[in-house]
Coordinates of C-alpha atoms in Angstrom, one line a residue:
Chain Y
V1 CA -21.0 -52.2 15.5
S2 CA -24.5 -52.5 14.5
D3 CA -24.9 -49.1 12.8
R4 CA -23.8 -48.4 9.3
T5 CA -22.8 -44.9 9.8
V6 CA -19.6 -43.7 11.4
D7 CA -20.9 -40.5 12.9
Q8 CA -24.5 -39.7 13.6
T9 CA -23.8 -36.6 15.7
N10 CA -23.2 -34.4 12.7
P11 CA -25.4 -35.2 9.7
A12 CA -23.1 -33.2 7.4
M13 CA -20.1 -35.3 8.4
T14 CA -21.9 -38.7 8.1
L15 CA -20.0 -41.2 6.1
K16 CA -21.8 -44.2 4.7
V17 CA -19.8 -47.4 5.0
P18 CA -20.3 -49.6 1.9
V19 CA -21.9 -52.9 2.9
S20 CA -23.4 -55.7 0.9
G21 CA -27.2 -55.9 0.6
D22 CA -27.8 -58.7 3.1
E23 CA -25.5 -57.4 5.8
T24 CA -27.2 -56.1 8.9
T25 CA -24.1 -55.9 11.1
V26 CA -20.5 -55.2 10.4
S27 CA -17.6 -56.4 12.6
A28 CA -15.3 -53.7 14.0
D29 CA -12.2 -55.1 12.1
L30 CA -14.1 -55.2 8.8
L31 CA -15.4 -51.7 9.4
A32 CA -11.9 -50.5 10.1
D33 CA -10.7 -52.3 7.0
R34 CA -13.3 -50.7 4.8
A35 CA -12.7 -47.3 6.3
G36 CA -9.0 -47.6 5.6
F37 CA -9.9 -48.6 2.0
L38 CA -12.0 -45.5 1.6
R39 CA -9.3 -43.3 3.1
N40 CA -6.8 -44.6 0.6
R41 CA -9.2 -43.9 -2.3
A42 CA -9.8 -40.4 -1.0
R43 CA -6.0 -39.8 -0.7
I44 CA -5.4 -41.1 -4.3
L45 CA -8.3 -39.0 -5.6
G46 CA -6.9 -35.9 -3.7
A47 CA -3.5 -36.5 -5.2
D48 CA -5.0 -36.7 -8.6
V49 CA -6.9 -33.4 -8.1
A50 CA -3.8 -31.8 -6.7
G51 CA -1.8 -33.0 -9.7
V52 CA -4.3 -31.5 -12.1
Q53 CA -4.4 -28.3 -10.1
H54 CA -0.6 -28.1 -10.3
E55 CA -0.6 -28.7 -14.1
V56 CA -3.3 -26.1 -14.6
A57 CA -1.5 -23.6 -12.4
D58 CA 1.8 -24.2 -14.4
F59 CA -0.1 -23.7 -17.6
H60 CA -1.7 -20.5 -16.4
R61 CA 1.6 -19.2 -15.1
S62 CA 3.3 -19.9 -18.4
T63 CA 0.7 -17.8 -20.2
I64 CA 0.9 -14.7 -18.0
G65 CA 4.4 -13.4 -19.1
P66 CA 3.7 -13.7 -22.8
A67 CA 0.3 -12.1 -22.4
I68 CA 1.8 -9.1 -20.6
R69 CA 4.6 -8.8 -23.1
A70 CA 2.2 -8.9 -26.0
K71 CA 0.1 -6.1 -24.4
A72 CA 3.3 -4.2 -23.7
V73 CA 4.2 -4.3 -27.4
E74 CA 1.0 -2.4 -28.1
V75 CA 1.4 0.0 -25.1
A76 CA 4.9 0.8 -26.3
K77 CA 3.5 2.3 -29.4
R78 CA 2.0 5.2 -27.4
P79 CA 4.1 8.4 -27.1
L80 CA 6.8 8.2 -24.4
A81 CA 5.4 11.3 -22.6
D82 CA 2.0 9.6 -22.3
L83 CA 3.5 6.5 -20.8
L84 CA 5.5 8.5 -18.2
Q85 CA 2.4 10.7 -17.4
E86 CA 0.3 7.6 -16.9
L87 CA 2.7 6.2 -14.4
A88 CA 3.1 9.5 -12.7
D89 CA -0.7 9.8 -12.4
L90 CA -0.8 6.4 -10.9
G91 CA 1.5 7.6 -8.2
F92 CA 4.7 5.7 -9.0
S93 CA 8.0 7.2 -7.8
W94 CA 10.5 8.1 -10.5
R95 CA 13.1 6.1 -8.6
A96 CA 11.0 2.9 -8.7
I97 CA 10.3 3.4 -12.5
A98 CA 14.0 3.9 -13.1
E99 CA 14.9 0.7 -11.1
L100 CA 12.4 -1.2 -13.1
C101 CA 13.7 0.1 -16.4
E102 CA 17.3 -0.6 -15.2
V103 CA 18.4 3.0 -15.8
S104 CA 19.6 5.7 -13.4
V105 CA 17.2 8.3 -12.0
P106 CA 19.1 11.1 -14.0
A107 CA 18.7 9.0 -17.2
L108 CA 14.9 8.8 -16.6
R109 CA 14.8 12.5 -15.8
K110 CA 16.3 13.1 -19.3
W111 CA 13.5 11.1 -20.8
R112 CA 11.0 13.2 -18.9
I113 CA 12.4 16.5 -20.0
G114 CA 12.9 15.2 -23.6
T115 CA 16.7 15.5 -23.8
S116 CA 17.1 11.8 -24.5
E117 CA 15.1 8.7 -25.5
P118 CA 15.1 5.3 -23.9
A119 CA 16.7 2.4 -25.7
R120 CA 14.2 -0.1 -27.1
T121 CA 14.6 -2.6 -24.2
N122 CA 14.1 0.2 -21.7
R123 CA 11.0 1.4 -23.4
Q124 CA 9.7 -2.1 -23.5
R125 CA 10.2 -2.4 -19.7
L126 CA 8.4 0.9 -19.2
A127 CA 5.6 -0.3 -21.4
E128 CA 5.4 -3.6 -19.4
L129 CA 4.9 -1.6 -16.2
V130 CA 2.0 0.3 -17.8
A131 CA 0.6 -3.0 -19.2
V132 CA 0.8 -4.7 -15.8
S133 CA -0.8 -1.7 -14.1
E134 CA -3.6 -1.6 -16.6
L135 CA -4.2 -5.3 -16.2
L136 CA -4.3 -5.2 -12.4
T137 CA -6.8 -2.4 -12.5
A138 CA -9.0 -3.8 -15.2
D139 CA -8.9 -7.6 -14.5
H140 CA -8.3 -7.6 -10.8
L141 CA -10.0 -4.4 -9.7
I142 CA -7.1 -3.1 -7.8
D143 CA -7.9 0.5 -7.2
D144 CA -4.5 2.0 -6.3
V145 CA -2.0 -0.1 -8.3
A146 CA 1.1 1.8 -7.2
A147 CA 0.2 1.5 -3.5
W148 CA -0.6 -2.2 -3.9
L149 CA 2.7 -2.9 -5.6
E150 CA 4.7 -1.1 -3.0
M151 CA 3.3 -2.9 0.1
P152 CA 5.4 -5.7 1.5
L153 CA 3.9 -9.1 0.7
D154 CA 4.1 -10.2 4.4
A155 CA 4.6 -8.3 7.6
N156 CA 7.8 -10.2 8.2
S157 CA 9.3 -9.5 4.8
V158 CA 10.4 -6.4 3.0
V159 CA 9.8 -8.0 -0.5
T160 CA 7.0 -6.1 -2.4
A161 CA 5.1 -7.0 -5.5
F162 CA 7.2 -4.2 -7.2
D163 CA 10.3 -6.2 -6.3
L164 CA 8.8 -9.1 -8.1
L165 CA 8.3 -7.0 -11.2
R166 CA 12.0 -5.9 -11.0
Q167 CA 12.9 -9.6 -11.0
H168 CA 10.8 -10.1 -14.1
R169 CA 8.3 -12.2 -12.1
D170 CA 5.1 -10.6 -13.5
D171 CA 3.6 -14.1 -13.3
C172 CA 3.8 -14.0 -9.5
V173 CA 2.3 -10.5 -9.3
V174 CA -0.7 -11.5 -11.4
E175 CA -1.1 -14.7 -9.4
L176 CA -1.1 -12.7 -6.2
A177 CA -3.6 -10.2 -7.6
G178 CA -5.9 -13.0 -8.6
A179 CA -5.5 -14.7 -5.2
H180 CA -4.2 -17.9 -7.0
R181 CA -1.3 -18.0 -4.6
A182 CA -0.7 -17.0 -1.1
P183 CA 2.0 -14.3 -0.4
A184 CA 4.0 -16.7 1.8
D185 CA 4.0 -19.3 -1.1
V186 CA 5.5 -16.7 -3.5
L187 CA 8.0 -15.6 -0.9
D188 CA 9.1 -19.2 -0.4
E189 CA 9.8 -19.4 -4.1
V190 CA 11.5 -16.0 -4.7
D191 CA 13.2 -15.6 -1.3
P192 CA 13.6 -19.0 0.3
E193 CA 15.4 -17.6 3.4
W194 CA 12.8 -15.0 4.2
R195 CA 11.4 -16.9 7.2
S196 CA 14.8 -17.4 8.8
R197 CA 15.5 -13.7 8.3
R198 CA 12.5 -12.7 10.3
I199 CA 13.1 -9.2 11.4
Q200 CA 14.0 -9.0 15.0
F201 CA 13.7 -5.3 15.1
E202 CA 10.7 -3.1 14.7
V203 CA 10.1 0.5 13.7
V204 CA 8.0 2.5 16.1
E205 CA 7.3 6.2 16.7
G206 CA 9.7 7.6 19.2
P207 CA 8.8 10.1 22.0
D208 CA 10.0 12.9 19.7
G209 CA 7.6 11.9 17.0
E210 CA 10.2 10.4 14.7
H211 CA 10.7 6.8 13.8
L212 CA 13.1 4.8 15.8
I213 CA 14.4 1.2 15.6
R214 CA 14.1 -1.1 18.6
P215 CA 14.2 -4.9 19.2
T216 CA 10.8 -6.6 18.7
S217 CA 9.1 -7.5 21.9
D218 CA 9.6 -11.2 21.2
A219 CA 13.1 -10.9 19.8
G220 CA 14.6 -12.5 23.0
T221 CA 12.5 -15.6 22.6
Q222 CA 13.4 -16.3 18.9
Chain E
V1 CA 27.1 -5.6 7.4
E2 CA 26.3 -5.6 3.8
S3 CA 27.9 -4.6 0.5
P4 CA 26.3 -3.1 -2.7
A5 CA 25.9 -5.3 -5.7
S6 CA 27.8 -2.8 -7.8
A7 CA 29.5 0.6 -7.4
D8 CA 26.7 2.1 -9.5
A9 CA 24.1 0.9 -7.1
L10 CA 25.6 3.2 -4.4
W11 CA 24.8 6.4 -6.3
L12 CA 21.7 8.3 -7.1
A13 CA 23.6 10.8 -9.3
R14 CA 27.2 11.9 -9.8
D15 CA 28.9 14.9 -11.3
A16 CA 26.8 16.6 -14.0
D17 CA 23.9 14.3 -13.3
V18 CA 23.4 15.8 -9.8
N19 CA 20.2 17.8 -9.8
P20 CA 20.8 21.2 -8.2
N21 CA 17.1 21.2 -7.2
R22 CA 17.6 18.2 -4.9
P23 CA 17.7 19.2 -1.3
I24 CA 20.8 18.5 0.8
F25 CA 20.5 15.0 2.1
T26 CA 22.4 12.3 4.0
G27 CA 25.0 10.8 1.8
D28 CA 25.6 13.9 -0.3
L29 CA 29.3 14.3 -1.2
F30 CA 30.6 17.9 -1.4
D31 CA 33.9 19.3 -2.5
D32 CA 35.9 22.0 -0.8
V33 CA 34.4 21.6 2.7
E34 CA 36.1 22.2 6.0
V35 CA 34.9 19.7 8.6
A36 CA 35.6 21.2 12.1
G37 CA 38.6 19.7 13.7
Q38 CA 39.4 17.4 10.8
G39 CA 42.1 19.3 8.8
P40 CA 42.0 21.4 5.7
K41 CA 39.2 21.8 3.2
G42 CA 38.5 18.8 1.0
M43 CA 35.8 16.4 -0.1
A44 CA 33.3 15.4 2.7
M45 CA 30.1 13.5 3.0
V46 CA 27.0 14.5 5.0
V47 CA 26.4 11.8 7.6
A48 CA 23.8 13.5 9.7
H49 CA 20.5 11.7 9.9
P50 CA 17.8 13.4 7.7
C51 CA 15.7 14.0 10.9
S52 CA 18.5 15.9 12.5
M53 CA 19.3 18.1 9.6
R54 CA 16.3 20.3 9.4
G55 CA 14.1 22.2 11.9
K56 CA 10.4 21.9 12.3
N57 CA 9.8 24.5 9.5
G58 CA 12.1 22.5 7.1
A59 CA 15.0 25.0 7.3
L60 CA 18.4 23.5 7.3
A61 CA 20.3 23.5 10.6
E62 CA 23.2 25.9 10.8
R63 CA 25.7 23.1 10.9
V64 CA 25.4 19.4 9.9
L65 CA 27.5 16.3 10.9
M66 CA 29.9 15.4 8.2
A67 CA 32.9 13.1 7.6
P68 CA 35.9 13.9 5.5
V69 CA 37.1 11.8 2.5
R70 CA 40.6 10.5 3.0
S71 CA 43.0 8.3 1.0
Y72 CA 42.3 4.6 1.6
Q73 CA 43.2 1.3 -0.1
K74 CA 41.0 0.2 -3.0
L75 CA 38.5 -2.2 -1.5
P76 CA 36.7 -4.8 -3.5
L77 CA 32.9 -4.9 -2.8
K78 CA 33.1 -8.2 -1.0
A79 CA 35.5 -6.7 1.5
W80 CA 32.8 -4.4 2.7
T81 CA 31.4 -7.2 4.8
E82 CA 34.7 -8.4 6.2
G83 CA 35.8 -5.3 8.1
H84 CA 37.1 -1.8 7.3
F85 CA 34.1 -0.6 9.3
G86 CA 35.8 2.7 10.0
V87 CA 35.4 3.8 6.4
F88 CA 32.6 4.1 3.8
P89 CA 34.2 3.4 0.4
I90 CA 33.2 5.6 -2.5
P91 CA 33.8 3.4 -5.6
G92 CA 32.5 5.2 -8.7
V93 CA 33.8 8.5 -7.4
D94 CA 37.2 7.7 -6.1
E95 CA 38.5 4.1 -5.9
T96 CA 41.4 4.9 -3.6
A97 CA 39.6 7.0 -1.0
A98 CA 36.8 6.6 1.5
V99 CA 34.7 8.5 3.9
A100 CA 36.5 8.4 7.3
L101 CA 33.8 7.5 9.8
D102 CA 36.2 8.0 12.7
A103 CA 36.7 11.7 11.8
L104 CA 33.3 13.2 12.3
G105 CA 32.8 16.9 12.7
T106 CA 30.3 19.5 11.7
A107 CA 30.4 22.0 8.8
P108 CA 28.3 25.1 8.2
T109 CA 25.4 24.4 5.8
T110 CA 26.3 27.7 4.1
A111 CA 29.4 25.9 2.8
L112 CA 27.3 23.3 1.1
D113 CA 26.2 24.8 -2.2
S114 CA 24.9 22.8 -5.1
A115 CA 27.8 23.8 -7.3
S116 CA 30.2 21.9 -5.1
R117 CA 28.0 18.8 -4.7
V118 CA 29.9 15.9 -6.3
A119 CA 27.5 13.1 -5.9
C120 CA 24.4 11.9 -4.0
L121 CA 24.0 8.4 -2.5
S122 CA 21.1 6.3 -3.6
E123 CA 18.6 5.1 -1.0
L124 CA 20.6 1.8 -0.8
G125 CA 23.8 3.8 -0.4
V126 CA 22.3 5.9 2.5
N127 CA 21.2 2.7 4.2
L128 CA 24.6 1.2 3.8
L129 CA 26.2 4.4 5.2
Q130 CA 24.0 4.3 8.2
Q131 CA 24.6 0.6 8.7
R132 CA 28.4 1.1 8.7
L133 CA 28.2 4.2 10.9
V134 CA 26.1 2.4 13.5
M135 CA 28.4 -0.6 13.3
R136 CA 31.5 1.5 13.8
L137 CA 30.0 3.6 16.7
T138 CA 28.1 0.9 18.6
R139 CA 29.1 -2.6 17.2
A140 CA 25.4 -3.1 16.5
D141 CA 24.9 -4.9 13.1
L142 CA 21.4 -3.9 11.9
P143 CA 20.2 -5.0 8.4
T144 CA 19.8 -2.3 5.8
S145 CA 16.2 -3.4 5.5
V146 CA 15.5 -2.0 9.0
F147 CA 17.0 1.3 8.1
H148 CA 14.9 1.3 4.9
E149 CA 11.7 0.6 6.8
A150 CA 12.5 3.3 9.4
F151 CA 13.7 6.1 7.2
S152 CA 12.5 5.6 3.6
H153 CA 9.9 8.2 4.1
T154 CA 12.6 10.9 4.5
Y155 CA 14.1 9.8 1.1
E156 CA 10.6 9.9 -0.4
E157 CA 10.2 13.5 0.8
A158 CA 13.6 14.5 -0.7
D159 CA 12.5 12.9 -4.0
L160 CA 9.2 14.8 -3.9
L161 CA 10.9 18.1 -3.0
E162 CA 13.3 17.7 -5.9
E163 CA 10.4 17.0 -8.3
W164 CA 8.4 20.0 -6.9
C165 CA 11.4 22.3 -7.4
D166 CA 11.9 21.0 -11.0
V167 CA 8.3 21.9 -11.8
L168 CA 8.3 25.3 -10.1
S169 CA 11.7 26.4 -11.3
D170 CA 10.5 25.7 -14.9
A171 CA 7.7 28.1 -14.0
G172 CA 10.1 30.8 -13.0
R173 CA 10.2 30.3 -9.2
S174 CA 13.5 30.4 -7.3
I175 CA 14.5 27.3 -5.5
E176 CA 14.1 29.1 -2.2
E177 CA 10.6 30.1 -3.0
A178 CA 9.7 26.6 -4.3
T179 CA 11.2 25.0 -1.2
A180 CA 9.2 27.2 1.1
M181 CA 6.0 26.4 -0.8
F182 CA 6.7 22.7 -0.6
E183 CA 7.5 22.8 3.2
L184 CA 4.2 24.6 3.7
A185 CA 2.3 22.1 1.6
V186 CA 3.8 18.9 3.2
R187 CA 3.4 20.1 6.8
E188 CA -0.1 21.5 6.5
P189 CA -2.7 19.2 8.1
R190 CA -5.0 17.7 5.4
P191 CA -8.8 17.7 5.9
A192 CA -8.5 14.2 7.3
G193 CA -6.1 15.4 9.9
E194 CA -2.7 14.0 8.9
S195 CA -0.2 16.1 6.9
F196 CA 1.4 14.8 3.7
Q197 CA 4.6 14.4 5.7
G198 CA 2.8 12.3 8.2
L199 CA 1.2 10.2 5.5
L200 CA 4.5 9.5 3.9
R201 CA 5.4 7.4 6.9
D202 CA 2.9 4.8 5.8
P203 CA 4.1 3.0 2.7
Q204 CA 0.5 2.4 1.7
Q205 CA -0.2 6.1 1.5
R206 CA 2.9 7.2 -0.5
A207 CA 1.4 6.7 -4.0
S208 CA -1.6 8.9 -3.2
V209 CA 0.7 11.6 -1.6
R210 CA 2.8 11.6 -4.8
R211 CA -0.3 12.0 -6.9
D212 CA -1.6 14.9 -4.7
L213 CA 1.7 16.7 -4.5
R214 CA 2.3 16.4 -8.3
R215 CA -1.2 17.9 -8.8
L216 CA -0.4 20.7 -6.3
A217 CA 2.9 21.4 -8.0
Q218 CA 1.2 21.8 -11.4
E219 CA -1.4 24.1 -9.8
A220 CA 1.3 26.2 -8.2
A221 CA 3.3 26.4 -11.4
G222 CA 0.1 27.4 -13.3
S223 CA -0.5 30.3 -10.9
S224 CA 3.1 31.5 -11.0

């Protein structure tokens, strides 16, 4: 090997092999040895970077929940009717709001018509939904928050970002909104079996115009 | 075949919590109903699929498929997955009774008045009912998530009709008037071509449909 570059066909991919000043040729085995050394250094450096990324991600994640709860404490000071109206204006269903607040739909209806008041923890949950919605809109420019939260994270899963909120995983929702994590990565954490439960049925429009259920076209090969 | 996490998770509303403005829907439990060919009057559940209960103009069919409630052993929730596929237990309403899925028959919808409605299943409850019914009739075990994906738009529409009727009844409209106005509003093609009813089939569109229908309900109430 008389040349000191590994690849000359693509200048962007060229890798300089370290040689001493008086070397004009490098033997093949020495070249392989040095390339191996470089590769090890790159791997160690990559692991270091990944470790730092992991630590920073953990730190960021640990700050999300407290930040939302702190914002929610302020939001909860607004009148109850205003909180409910804001969520209605965003397009949330009352059923979804009730689930998040861990109360029945009739109980939530009583809040709306003013015949009962939520307990402090329920009001805090309501305020957290408002806080998350405002944060997603302001910081992550999500135009239709309710629609975004109601969409499945992956075509092969029924888990939505709203389900994550119900599981008190606001951190995952904010990470998804900020594109810090891939949906599949979040699903692996919150629903480890989701891949094996890959739906083998699909919903299509039937000849009468109504939805019908049928096996997916590749169900037989799975 | 799945089981609910709790008896409460099965129900949208029971007894006095049942909203009379809610349309008759799959999983509604009525008292004092005679199911054709299934003995004397008693408690019975609507098991008809939402799509088969109403005509194109939204009017209820003259008769709907129902199943009577009969005495049955108390079943722990975990036993739901182990058999007993011929029944749909109703814990939270009656621990020692269940909907008999082998005793189907029709009942006139005129017999289903809101005063005799004992309870309404939650969306999960409706999906579990459909899952058990399909299992019993065909031995096909479909996950509830598939029923949810296929038919959640019908539950959404029922929710929206209930909310619409709440708003308009407060403004002095009768339930019949409010229902007719709603049916007109959801079926009318929008400027973009698709009706609200059609848009509800797409989960991504539901939030905007809710916003639009809430606004229209307020406008209709304001002009009442």
